[in-house]
XYZ file of C-alpha atoms in Angstrom:
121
model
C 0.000 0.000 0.000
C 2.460 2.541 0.811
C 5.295 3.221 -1.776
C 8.112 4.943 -1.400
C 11.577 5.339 -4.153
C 14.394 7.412 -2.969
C 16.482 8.850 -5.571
C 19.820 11.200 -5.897
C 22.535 9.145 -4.313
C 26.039 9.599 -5.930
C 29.488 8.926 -5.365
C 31.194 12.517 -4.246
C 34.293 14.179 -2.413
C 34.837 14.519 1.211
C 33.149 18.207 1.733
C 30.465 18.076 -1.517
C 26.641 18.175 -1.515
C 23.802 15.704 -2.646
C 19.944 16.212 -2.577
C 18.106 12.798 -2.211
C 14.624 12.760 -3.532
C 12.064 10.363 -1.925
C 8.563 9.999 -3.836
C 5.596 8.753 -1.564
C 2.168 7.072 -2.473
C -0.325 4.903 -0.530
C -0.760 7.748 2.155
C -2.221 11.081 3.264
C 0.871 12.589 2.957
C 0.347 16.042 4.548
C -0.466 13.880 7.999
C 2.362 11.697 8.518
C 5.764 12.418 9.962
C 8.169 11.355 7.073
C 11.574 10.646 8.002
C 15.296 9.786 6.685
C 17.337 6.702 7.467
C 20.468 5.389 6.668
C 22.399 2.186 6.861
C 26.001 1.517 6.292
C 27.820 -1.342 5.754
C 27.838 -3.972 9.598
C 25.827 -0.976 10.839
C 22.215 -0.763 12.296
C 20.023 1.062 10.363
C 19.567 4.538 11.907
C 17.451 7.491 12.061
C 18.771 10.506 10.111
C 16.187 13.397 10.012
C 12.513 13.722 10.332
C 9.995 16.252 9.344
C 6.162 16.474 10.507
C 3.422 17.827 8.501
C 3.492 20.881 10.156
C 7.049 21.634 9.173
C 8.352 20.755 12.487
C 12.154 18.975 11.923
C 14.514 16.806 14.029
C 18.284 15.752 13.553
C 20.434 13.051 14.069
C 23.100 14.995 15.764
C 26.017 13.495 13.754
C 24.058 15.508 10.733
C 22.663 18.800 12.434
C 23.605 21.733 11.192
C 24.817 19.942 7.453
C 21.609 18.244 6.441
C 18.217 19.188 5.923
C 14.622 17.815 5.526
C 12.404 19.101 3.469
C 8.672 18.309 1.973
C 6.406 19.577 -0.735
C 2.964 18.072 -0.219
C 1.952 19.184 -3.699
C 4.436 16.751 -5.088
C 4.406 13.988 -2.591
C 7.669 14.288 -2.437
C 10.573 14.912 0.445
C 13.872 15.802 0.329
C 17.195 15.365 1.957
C 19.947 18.252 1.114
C 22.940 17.089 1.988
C 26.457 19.681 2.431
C 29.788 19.285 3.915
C 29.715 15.414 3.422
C 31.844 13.317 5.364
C 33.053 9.594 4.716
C 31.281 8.532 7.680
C 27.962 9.709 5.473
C 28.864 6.697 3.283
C 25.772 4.321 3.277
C 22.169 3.290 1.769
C 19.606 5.815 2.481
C 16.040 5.187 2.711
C 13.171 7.352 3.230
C 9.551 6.317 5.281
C 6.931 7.358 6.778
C 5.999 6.709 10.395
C 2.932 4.763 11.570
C 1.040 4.353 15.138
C 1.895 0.451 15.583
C 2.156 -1.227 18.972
C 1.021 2.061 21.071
C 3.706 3.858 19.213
C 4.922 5.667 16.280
C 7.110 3.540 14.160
C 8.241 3.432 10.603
C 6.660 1.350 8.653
C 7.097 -1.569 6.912
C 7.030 -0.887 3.691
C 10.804 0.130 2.672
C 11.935 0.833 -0.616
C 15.595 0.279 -2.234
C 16.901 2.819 -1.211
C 20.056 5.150 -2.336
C 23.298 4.958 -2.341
C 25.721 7.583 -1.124
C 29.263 7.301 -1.263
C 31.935 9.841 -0.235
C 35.333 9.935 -0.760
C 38.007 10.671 1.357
């Protein structure tokens, strides 16, 4: 039911900038918290930046201040500008949206391919 194909990764140099595109379908979209994740290589997957449908944003604090979220509702469609990458960015990003499940707000199930991102040293 719910879709969701990220787009933009890239190979780049230490200290470059991506935007990752993430299109969404099978919600309300204007409702839901959407969020950013990323998993690197032996790594847990973790949570990278989230944006509510108010606007409201949080950050992974390994990212503030380099990354941000961003949505158009219009579109379907969120966004992840990336600046001043770092190797330690290196890994497969994944957007989703969060669901109540369990007495709590989760991501859901329903995750896509994801994007690579790869930065060089």
């Amino acid at each position: 039911q719910v879709q969701l194909v990220e787009s933009g990764g890239d190979l780049v140099q230490a200290g470059g900038s991506l935007r990752l595109s993430c299109a969404v379908s099978g919600i309300i979209f204007s409702i839901n918290y959407m969020g950013w994740y990323r998993q690197a290589p032996g790594k847990q997957r973790e949570l990278v930046a989230r944006i509510g449908g108010g606007g409201s944003t949080n950050y992974a604090d390994s990212v503030k201040g380099r990354f941000t979220i961003s949505r158009d509702n219009a579109k379907n469609t969120v966004y992840l500008q990336m600046n001043s990458l770092k190797p330690e960015d290196t890994a497969v990003y994944y957007c989703n949206v969060e669901v109540f499940i369990r007495g709590g707000w989760v991501p859901s199930n329903s995750w896509g391919q994801g994007t690579q991102v790869t930065v060089s040293s």
